[in-house]
């Protein structure tokens, strides 16, 4: 699945856009835009995909997503009163690039990390949520000051988590990010099936040899190391949330051979699947 570019509309009297989304799109649209995004889930649940990681979200979720970072939100069909508040702003929305404004240089560095997505947590989360709602309800001429206040509060929030897969920043230009995220999306949608180099190289129109070099340059690991880690992480979660037998979980995560699954699981998680399940589920 290739990401599509989204053009963010904003009012002519505003330097940034803030919108509430109340009409869910259950399937989600894999997209990117040149603006950075701060998204606060007021009321909804489902799954979101950012930089190679597909995970569940719930009401209260607040993330910062970097510019040109492909992502999508897939809303649970049972969600009611769907409500997500989103702020979009360009790096130069104040007339200068953020890195050229001394007072915002630290925030610019945070934005660079956001190419992998950042989820904010902890004691300051509620204050961040309230401030985003405040910005939405303010008249347009008072929003900019409050947005700078939000930037500072994000910086002061020590409890946050980098969501996406680690990449080599030396090679993380926009074109490479789009390519690697197309690969991540393909894996996320097909990890339960057999994936060979020919299939994955075709996703970004490369030869198998060129793809292997490209993927290792960007991620510092081979594609099959990444694929195994992705599958094993999926399996480890399934071991804890379901009562399915281990062989079935292995097959659903792309391992028809249980011996290979056990080997890969122990390599990644440092213990067997059964030991992992017993460790976390014992009374």
CSV table of N, CA and C in Angstrom, one decimal, residues 109-244:
chain,number,residue,atom,x,y,z
A,109,UNK,N,14.2,20.1,17.6
A,109,UNK,CA,14.9,18.8,17.8
A,109,UNK,C,13.9,17.7,18.1
A,110,UNK,N,12.9,18.1,18.9
A,110,UNK,CA,11.8,17.1,19.2
A,110,UNK,C,11.0,16.7,18.0
A,111,UNK,N,10.8,17.7,17.1
A,111,UNK,CA,10.1,17.5,15.9
A,111,UNK,C,10.9,16.5,14.9
A,112,UNK,N,12.2,16.6,15.0
A,112,UNK,CA,13.0,15.7,14.2
A,112,UNK,C,12.8,14.2,14.6
A,113,UNK,N,12.7,14.0,15.9
A,113,UNK,CA,12.4,12.7,16.5
A,113,UNK,C,11.0,12.2,16.0
A,114,UNK,N,10.1,13.1,15.8
A,114,UNK,CA,8.7,12.8,15.5
A,114,UNK,C,8.5,12.1,14.1
A,115,UNK,N,9.6,12.0,13.3
A,115,UNK,CA,9.5,11.2,12.1
A,115,UNK,C,9.2,9.8,12.4
A,116,UNK,N,9.4,9.3,13.6
A,116,UNK,CA,9.0,8.0,14.1
A,116,UNK,C,7.8,8.0,14.9
A,117,UNK,N,7.2,9.2,15.1
A,117,UNK,CA,6.0,9.3,16.0
A,117,UNK,C,6.4,9.3,17.4
A,118,UNK,N,5.8,10.2,18.2
A,118,UNK,CA,6.0,10.3,19.7
A,118,UNK,C,4.7,10.3,20.4
A,119,UNK,N,4.5,9.4,21.3
A,119,UNK,CA,3.3,9.3,22.2
A,119,UNK,C,3.7,9.9,23.5
A,120,UNK,N,2.8,10.9,24.0
A,120,UNK,CA,3.1,11.5,25.2
A,120,UNK,C,2.2,10.9,26.3
A,121,UNK,N,2.8,10.8,27.5
A,121,UNK,CA,2.2,10.0,28.6
A,121,UNK,C,2.4,10.8,29.9
A,122,UNK,N,2.0,10.2,31.0
A,122,UNK,CA,2.4,10.6,32.3
A,122,UNK,C,1.6,11.8,32.9
A,123,UNK,N,2.2,12.5,33.9
A,123,UNK,CA,1.5,13.5,34.7
A,123,UNK,C,1.1,14.7,33.9
A,124,UNK,N,1.8,15.0,32.9
A,124,UNK,CA,1.5,16.2,32.1
A,124,UNK,C,0.5,16.0,30.9
A,125,UNK,N,0.1,14.7,30.7
A,125,UNK,CA,-0.8,14.4,29.6
A,125,UNK,C,-2.1,15.2,29.7
A,126,UNK,N,-2.7,15.2,30.9
A,126,UNK,CA,-4.0,15.9,31.0
A,126,UNK,C,-3.9,17.4,30.7
A,127,UNK,N,-2.8,18.0,31.1
A,127,UNK,CA,-2.5,19.4,30.8
A,127,UNK,C,-2.4,19.6,29.3
A,128,UNK,N,-1.7,18.7,28.6
A,128,UNK,CA,-1.6,18.8,27.2
A,128,UNK,C,-3.0,18.7,26.5
A,129,UNK,N,-3.8,17.8,27.0
A,129,UNK,CA,-5.2,17.6,26.4
A,129,UNK,C,-6.0,18.8,26.6
A,130,UNK,N,-6.0,19.4,27.8
A,130,UNK,CA,-6.8,20.6,28.1
A,130,UNK,C,-6.3,21.8,27.3
A,131,UNK,N,-5.0,21.9,27.1
A,131,UNK,CA,-4.5,23.0,26.3
A,131,UNK,C,-4.9,22.9,24.8
A,132,UNK,N,-4.9,21.7,24.3
A,132,UNK,CA,-5.3,21.5,22.9
A,132,UNK,C,-6.8,21.9,22.7
A,133,UNK,N,-7.6,21.5,23.7
A,133,UNK,CA,-9.0,21.9,23.7
A,133,UNK,C,-9.2,23.4,23.8
A,134,UNK,N,-8.3,24.0,24.6
A,134,UNK,CA,-8.3,25.5,24.8
A,134,UNK,C,-8.0,26.2,23.5
A,135,UNK,N,-7.0,25.7,22.8
A,135,UNK,CA,-6.6,26.3,21.5
A,135,UNK,C,-7.8,26.2,20.5
A,136,UNK,N,-8.4,25.1,20.5
A,136,UNK,CA,-9.5,24.9,19.6
A,136,UNK,C,-10.7,25.9,19.8
A,137,UNK,N,-10.9,26.2,21.1
A,137,UNK,CA,-12.0,27.1,21.5
A,137,UNK,C,-11.7,28.6,21.5
A,138,UNK,N,-10.4,28.9,21.3
A,138,UNK,CA,-10.0,30.3,21.3
A,138,UNK,C,-10.3,31.0,20.0
A,139,UNK,N,-10.5,32.3,19.9
A,139,UNK,CA,-10.6,33.0,18.7
A,139,UNK,C,-9.2,32.9,18.0
A,140,UNK,N,-9.2,33.0,16.6
A,140,UNK,CA,-8.0,32.7,15.8
A,140,UNK,C,-6.9,33.6,16.2
A,141,UNK,N,-7.1,34.9,16.6
A,141,UNK,CA,-6.0,35.8,16.9
A,141,UNK,C,-5.3,35.5,18.2
A,142,UNK,N,-5.9,34.6,19.0
A,142,UNK,CA,-5.2,34.2,20.3
A,142,UNK,C,-4.7,32.8,20.3
A,143,UNK,N,-4.8,32.1,19.1
A,143,UNK,CA,-4.4,30.7,19.1
A,143,UNK,C,-2.9,30.6,19.0
A,144,UNK,N,-2.2,31.5,18.3
A,144,UNK,CA,-0.7,31.3,18.1
A,144,UNK,C,0.0,31.3,19.4
A,145,UNK,N,-0.3,32.2,20.3
A,145,UNK,CA,0.3,32.3,21.6
A,145,UNK,C,0.1,31.0,22.4
A,146,UNK,N,-1.1,30.5,22.3
A,146,UNK,CA,-1.4,29.2,23.0
A,146,UNK,C,-0.7,28.0,22.4
A,147,UNK,N,-0.5,28.1,21.1
A,147,UNK,CA,0.2,27.0,20.4
A,147,UNK,C,1.7,26.9,20.9
A,148,UNK,N,2.3,28.1,21.0
A,148,UNK,CA,3.7,28.2,21.5
A,148,UNK,C,3.7,27.6,22.9
A,149,UNK,N,2.7,27.9,23.7
A,149,UNK,CA,2.6,27.3,25.1
A,149,UNK,C,2.5,25.8,25.0
A,150,UNK,N,1.8,25.3,24.0
A,150,UNK,CA,1.7,23.8,23.8
A,150,UNK,C,3.1,23.2,23.5
A,151,UNK,N,3.8,23.9,22.6
A,151,UNK,CA,5.1,23.4,22.2
A,151,UNK,C,6.0,23.3,23.5
A,152,UNK,N,6.0,24.3,24.3
A,152,UNK,CA,6.8,24.3,25.6
A,152,UNK,C,6.4,23.2,26.5
A,153,UNK,N,5.1,23.0,26.6
A,153,UNK,CA,4.6,21.9,27.5
A,153,UNK,C,4.9,20.5,26.9
A,154,UNK,N,4.9,20.4,25.6
A,154,UNK,CA,5.4,19.1,25.0
A,154,UNK,C,6.9,18.9,25.4
A,155,UNK,N,7.7,19.9,25.3
A,155,UNK,CA,9.1,19.8,25.7
A,155,UNK,C,9.3,19.4,27.2
A,156,UNK,N,8.4,20.0,28.0
A,156,UNK,CA,8.6,19.7,29.5
A,156,UNK,C,8.1,18.3,29.9
A,157,UNK,N,7.4,17.7,28.9
A,157,UNK,CA,6.8,16.4,29.2
A,157,UNK,C,7.9,15.3,29.1
A,158,UNK,N,8.4,14.8,30.2
A,158,UNK,CA,9.5,13.9,30.3
A,158,UNK,C,9.1,12.4,29.9
A,159,UNK,N,7.8,12.2,30.1
A,159,UNK,CA,7.3,10.8,29.9
A,159,UNK,C,6.7,10.7,28.5
A,160,UNK,N,7.5,10.2,27.6
A,160,UNK,CA,7.0,10.0,26.2
A,160,UNK,C,7.7,8.8,25.6
A,161,UNK,N,7.2,8.3,24.5
A,161,UNK,CA,7.7,7.1,23.9
A,161,UNK,C,7.8,7.3,22.4
A,162,UNK,N,9.0,6.9,21.9
A,162,UNK,CA,9.1,6.9,20.4
A,162,UNK,C,8.4,5.7,19.9
A,163,UNK,N,7.5,5.9,19.0
A,163,UNK,CA,6.7,4.8,18.5
A,163,UNK,C,7.4,3.9,17.5
A,164,UNK,N,7.9,4.6,16.4
A,164,UNK,CA,8.3,3.8,15.2
A,164,UNK,C,9.7,3.1,15.3
A,165,UNK,N,10.0,2.4,14.2
A,165,UNK,CA,11.2,1.6,14.1
A,165,UNK,C,12.4,2.6,14.0
A,166,UNK,N,13.5,2.3,14.6
A,166,UNK,CA,14.7,3.1,14.5
A,166,UNK,C,15.2,3.1,13.1
A,167,UNK,N,15.6,4.3,12.7
A,167,UNK,CA,16.2,4.5,11.3
A,167,UNK,C,17.5,5.3,11.4
A,168,UNK,N,18.3,5.2,10.4
A,168,UNK,CA,19.6,5.9,10.3
A,168,UNK,C,19.3,7.3,9.8
A,169,UNK,N,19.4,8.3,10.7
A,169,UNK,CA,19.0,9.7,10.4
A,169,UNK,C,19.8,10.3,9.3
A,170,UNK,N,21.0,9.7,9.1
A,170,UNK,CA,21.9,10.2,8.0
A,170,UNK,C,21.3,10.1,6.7
A,171,UNK,N,20.4,9.1,6.5
A,171,UNK,CA,19.8,8.8,5.2
A,171,UNK,C,18.2,9.0,5.3
A,172,UNK,N,17.7,9.7,6.2
A,172,UNK,CA,16.3,9.8,6.4
A,172,UNK,C,15.7,11.0,5.7
A,173,UNK,N,16.0,11.2,4.4
A,173,UNK,CA,15.3,12.3,3.7
A,173,UNK,C,13.9,11.9,3.3
A,174,UNK,N,13.1,12.8,2.8
A,174,UNK,CA,11.7,12.5,2.6
A,174,UNK,C,11.4,11.4,1.7
A,175,UNK,N,12.2,11.2,0.6
A,175,UNK,CA,12.0,10.1,-0.3
A,175,UNK,C,12.3,8.8,0.3
A,176,UNK,N,13.3,8.7,1.1
A,176,UNK,CA,13.7,7.5,1.7
A,176,UNK,C,12.6,7.1,2.8
A,177,UNK,N,12.1,8.1,3.5
A,177,UNK,CA,11.1,7.9,4.5
A,177,UNK,C,9.8,7.3,3.9
A,178,UNK,N,9.4,7.9,2.7
A,178,UNK,CA,8.2,7.4,2.0
A,178,UNK,C,8.4,6.0,1.6
A,179,UNK,N,9.6,5.7,1.1
A,179,UNK,CA,9.9,4.3,0.6
A,179,UNK,C,9.8,3.3,1.8
A,180,UNK,N,10.6,3.6,2.8
A,180,UNK,CA,10.6,2.7,3.9
A,180,UNK,C,9.3,2.5,4.6
A,181,UNK,N,8.5,3.5,4.6
A,181,UNK,CA,7.2,3.4,5.2
A,181,UNK,C,6.2,2.6,4.4
A,182,UNK,N,6.4,2.6,3.0
A,182,UNK,CA,5.7,1.7,2.2
A,182,UNK,C,6.0,0.3,2.5
A,183,UNK,N,7.3,0.0,2.7
A,183,UNK,CA,7.7,-1.3,3.1
A,183,UNK,C,7.1,-1.8,4.4
A,184,UNK,N,7.1,-0.9,5.4
A,184,UNK,CA,6.5,-1.1,6.7
A,184,UNK,C,5.0,-1.5,6.6
A,185,UNK,N,4.3,-0.7,5.8
A,185,UNK,CA,2.9,-0.9,5.6
A,185,UNK,C,2.6,-2.2,4.9
A,186,UNK,N,3.4,-2.6,3.9
A,186,UNK,CA,3.3,-3.9,3.3
A,186,UNK,C,3.4,-5.0,4.3
A,187,UNK,N,4.4,-4.9,5.1
A,187,UNK,CA,4.7,-6.0,6.2
A,187,UNK,C,3.5,-6.0,7.1
A,188,UNK,N,3.0,-4.9,7.6
A,188,UNK,CA,1.9,-4.8,8.5
A,188,UNK,C,0.7,-5.5,8.0
A,189,UNK,N,0.5,-5.4,6.7
A,189,UNK,CA,-0.7,-6.0,6.1
A,189,UNK,C,-0.5,-7.4,5.6
A,190,UNK,N,0.7,-7.9,5.5
A,190,UNK,CA,1.0,-9.2,4.9
A,190,UNK,C,1.8,-10.1,5.8
A,191,UNK,N,2.1,-9.7,7.0
A,191,UNK,CA,3.1,-10.5,7.8
A,191,UNK,C,2.6,-11.9,8.1
A,192,UNK,N,1.4,-12.2,8.0
A,192,UNK,CA,0.9,-13.6,8.3
A,192,UNK,C,1.1,-14.5,7.1
A,193,UNK,N,1.4,-13.9,5.9
A,193,UNK,CA,1.6,-14.7,4.7
A,193,UNK,C,3.1,-14.8,4.4
A,194,UNK,N,3.5,-15.6,3.5
A,194,UNK,CA,4.9,-15.8,3.1
A,194,UNK,C,5.3,-14.5,2.3
A,195,UNK,N,6.4,-13.9,2.7
A,195,UNK,CA,6.9,-12.7,2.1
A,195,UNK,C,8.3,-13.0,1.6
A,196,UNK,N,8.6,-12.9,0.3
A,196,UNK,CA,9.9,-13.1,-0.3
A,196,UNK,C,10.5,-11.7,-0.8
A,197,UNK,N,11.8,-11.7,-1.1
A,197,UNK,CA,12.4,-10.5,-1.5
A,197,UNK,C,11.8,-9.9,-2.7
A,198,UNK,N,11.4,-10.8,-3.7
A,198,UNK,CA,10.9,-10.3,-4.9
A,198,UNK,C,9.6,-9.5,-4.7
A,199,UNK,N,8.7,-10.0,-3.8
A,199,UNK,CA,7.5,-9.3,-3.4
A,199,UNK,C,7.8,-7.9,-2.8
A,200,UNK,N,8.6,-7.9,-1.8
A,200,UNK,CA,8.9,-6.6,-1.1
A,200,UNK,C,9.6,-5.6,-1.9
A,201,UNK,N,10.6,-6.1,-2.7
A,201,UNK,CA,11.3,-5.2,-3.6
A,201,UNK,C,10.4,-4.5,-4.6
A,202,UNK,N,9.4,-5.3,-5.1
A,202,UNK,CA,8.5,-4.7,-6.1
A,202,UNK,C,7.6,-3.6,-5.5
A,203,UNK,N,7.4,-3.6,-4.2
A,203,UNK,CA,6.6,-2.5,-3.5
A,203,UNK,C,7.2,-1.2,-3.8
A,204,UNK,N,8.5,-1.0,-3.8
A,204,UNK,CA,9.2,0.3,-4.0
A,204,UNK,C,10.0,0.3,-5.3
A,205,UNK,N,9.6,-0.6,-6.2
A,205,UNK,CA,10.2,-0.6,-7.6
A,205,UNK,C,11.7,-0.7,-7.6
A,206,UNK,N,12.2,-1.7,-6.8
A,206,UNK,CA,13.7,-1.9,-6.8
A,206,UNK,C,14.0,-3.4,-7.2
A,207,UNK,N,15.2,-3.6,-7.6
A,207,UNK,CA,15.7,-5.0,-7.7
A,207,UNK,C,15.9,-5.5,-6.3
A,208,UNK,N,16.0,-6.8,-6.2
A,208,UNK,CA,16.2,-7.5,-4.9
A,208,UNK,C,17.5,-7.0,-4.3
A,209,UNK,N,18.5,-7.0,-5.1
A,209,UNK,CA,19.8,-6.6,-4.5
A,209,UNK,C,19.8,-5.1,-4.1
A,210,UNK,N,19.2,-4.2,-4.9
A,210,UNK,CA,19.2,-2.8,-4.5
A,210,UNK,C,18.3,-2.6,-3.2
A,211,UNK,N,17.2,-3.4,-3.2
A,211,UNK,CA,16.3,-3.3,-2.0
A,211,UNK,C,17.1,-3.7,-0.7
A,212,UNK,N,17.8,-4.8,-0.8
A,212,UNK,CA,18.6,-5.2,0.4
A,212,UNK,C,19.5,-4.2,0.9
A,213,UNK,N,20.3,-3.6,0.0
A,213,UNK,CA,21.2,-2.5,0.4
A,213,UNK,C,20.5,-1.3,0.9
A,214,UNK,N,19.4,-0.9,0.3
A,214,UNK,CA,18.6,0.2,0.7
A,214,UNK,C,18.1,0.0,2.1
A,215,UNK,N,17.5,-1.1,2.3
A,215,UNK,CA,16.8,-1.4,3.6
A,215,UNK,C,17.9,-1.4,4.8
A,216,UNK,N,19.0,-2.0,4.5
A,216,UNK,CA,20.0,-2.0,5.6
A,216,UNK,C,20.6,-0.7,5.8
A,217,UNK,N,20.8,0.1,4.8
A,217,UNK,CA,21.3,1.5,4.9
A,217,UNK,C,20.4,2.3,5.8
A,218,UNK,N,19.1,2.2,5.6
A,218,UNK,CA,18.1,3.0,6.4
A,218,UNK,C,17.9,2.5,7.8
A,219,UNK,N,17.8,1.2,8.0
A,219,UNK,CA,17.4,0.6,9.3
A,219,UNK,C,18.5,0.0,10.1
A,220,UNK,N,19.7,-0.2,9.4
A,220,UNK,CA,20.9,-0.8,10.0
A,220,UNK,C,20.6,-2.3,10.4
A,221,UNK,N,19.6,-2.9,9.7
A,221,UNK,CA,19.4,-4.3,9.9
A,221,UNK,C,18.9,-4.9,8.6
A,222,UNK,N,19.0,-6.2,8.4
A,222,UNK,CA,18.5,-6.8,7.2
A,222,UNK,C,16.9,-6.8,7.2
A,223,UNK,N,16.4,-7.0,6.0
A,223,UNK,CA,14.9,-7.0,6.0
A,223,UNK,C,14.3,-8.2,6.7
A,224,UNK,N,15.0,-9.3,6.6
A,224,UNK,CA,14.4,-10.5,7.3
A,224,UNK,C,14.6,-10.4,8.8
A,225,UNK,N,15.6,-9.8,9.3
A,225,UNK,CA,15.7,-9.5,10.7
A,225,UNK,C,14.5,-8.7,11.2
A,226,UNK,N,14.2,-7.6,10.4
A,226,UNK,CA,13.1,-6.7,10.7
A,226,UNK,C,11.8,-7.5,10.7
A,227,UNK,N,11.6,-8.3,9.6
A,227,UNK,CA,10.4,-9.1,9.5
A,227,UNK,C,10.2,-10.1,10.6
A,228,UNK,N,11.2,-10.7,11.0
A,228,UNK,CA,11.1,-11.7,12.2
A,228,UNK,C,10.8,-11.0,13.5
A,229,UNK,N,11.4,-9.8,13.7
A,229,UNK,CA,11.2,-9.0,14.9
A,229,UNK,C,9.7,-8.6,14.9
A,230,UNK,N,9.2,-8.1,13.8
A,230,UNK,CA,7.8,-7.7,13.7
A,230,UNK,C,6.9,-8.8,14.0
A,231,UNK,N,7.1,-10.0,13.4
A,231,UNK,CA,6.2,-11.1,13.6
A,231,UNK,C,6.3,-11.6,15.1
A,232,UNK,N,7.5,-11.6,15.6
A,232,UNK,CA,7.6,-12.1,17.0
A,232,UNK,C,7.0,-11.2,18.0
A,233,UNK,N,7.1,-9.9,17.7
A,233,UNK,CA,6.4,-8.9,18.6
A,233,UNK,C,4.9,-9.1,18.5
A,234,UNK,N,4.4,-9.4,17.3
A,234,UNK,CA,2.9,-9.6,17.2
A,234,UNK,C,2.6,-10.9,18.0
A,235,UNK,N,3.4,-11.9,17.8
A,235,UNK,CA,3.1,-13.2,18.5
A,235,UNK,C,3.2,-13.0,20.0
A,236,UNK,N,4.1,-12.2,20.5
A,236,UNK,CA,4.3,-12.1,22.0
A,236,UNK,C,3.0,-11.4,22.6
A,237,UNK,N,2.5,-10.4,21.8
A,237,UNK,CA,1.2,-9.8,22.3
A,237,UNK,C,0.1,-10.8,22.3
A,238,UNK,N,0.0,-11.6,21.2
A,238,UNK,CA,-1.1,-12.5,21.1
A,238,UNK,C,-1.0,-13.6,22.2
A,239,UNK,N,0.2,-14.0,22.6
A,239,UNK,CA,0.3,-14.9,23.7
A,239,UNK,C,-0.3,-14.5,25.0
A,240,UNK,N,-0.3,-13.1,25.2
A,240,UNK,CA,-0.7,-12.6,26.5
A,240,UNK,C,-2.2,-12.2,26.5
A,241,UNK,N,-2.8,-11.9,25.3
A,241,UNK,CA,-4.2,-11.5,25.2
A,241,UNK,C,-5.1,-12.6,24.8
A,242,UNK,N,-4.6,-13.7,24.4
A,242,UNK,CA,-5.5,-14.8,23.9
A,242,UNK,C,-5.2,-16.1,24.6
A,243,UNK,N,-6.1,-17.0,24.4
A,243,UNK,CA,-5.8,-18.4,24.9
A,243,UNK,C,-5.5,-19.4,23.8
A,244,UNK,N,-5.2,-18.9,22.6
A,244,UNK,CA,-4.9,-19.7,21.5
A,244,UNK,C,-3.7,-20.6,21.8
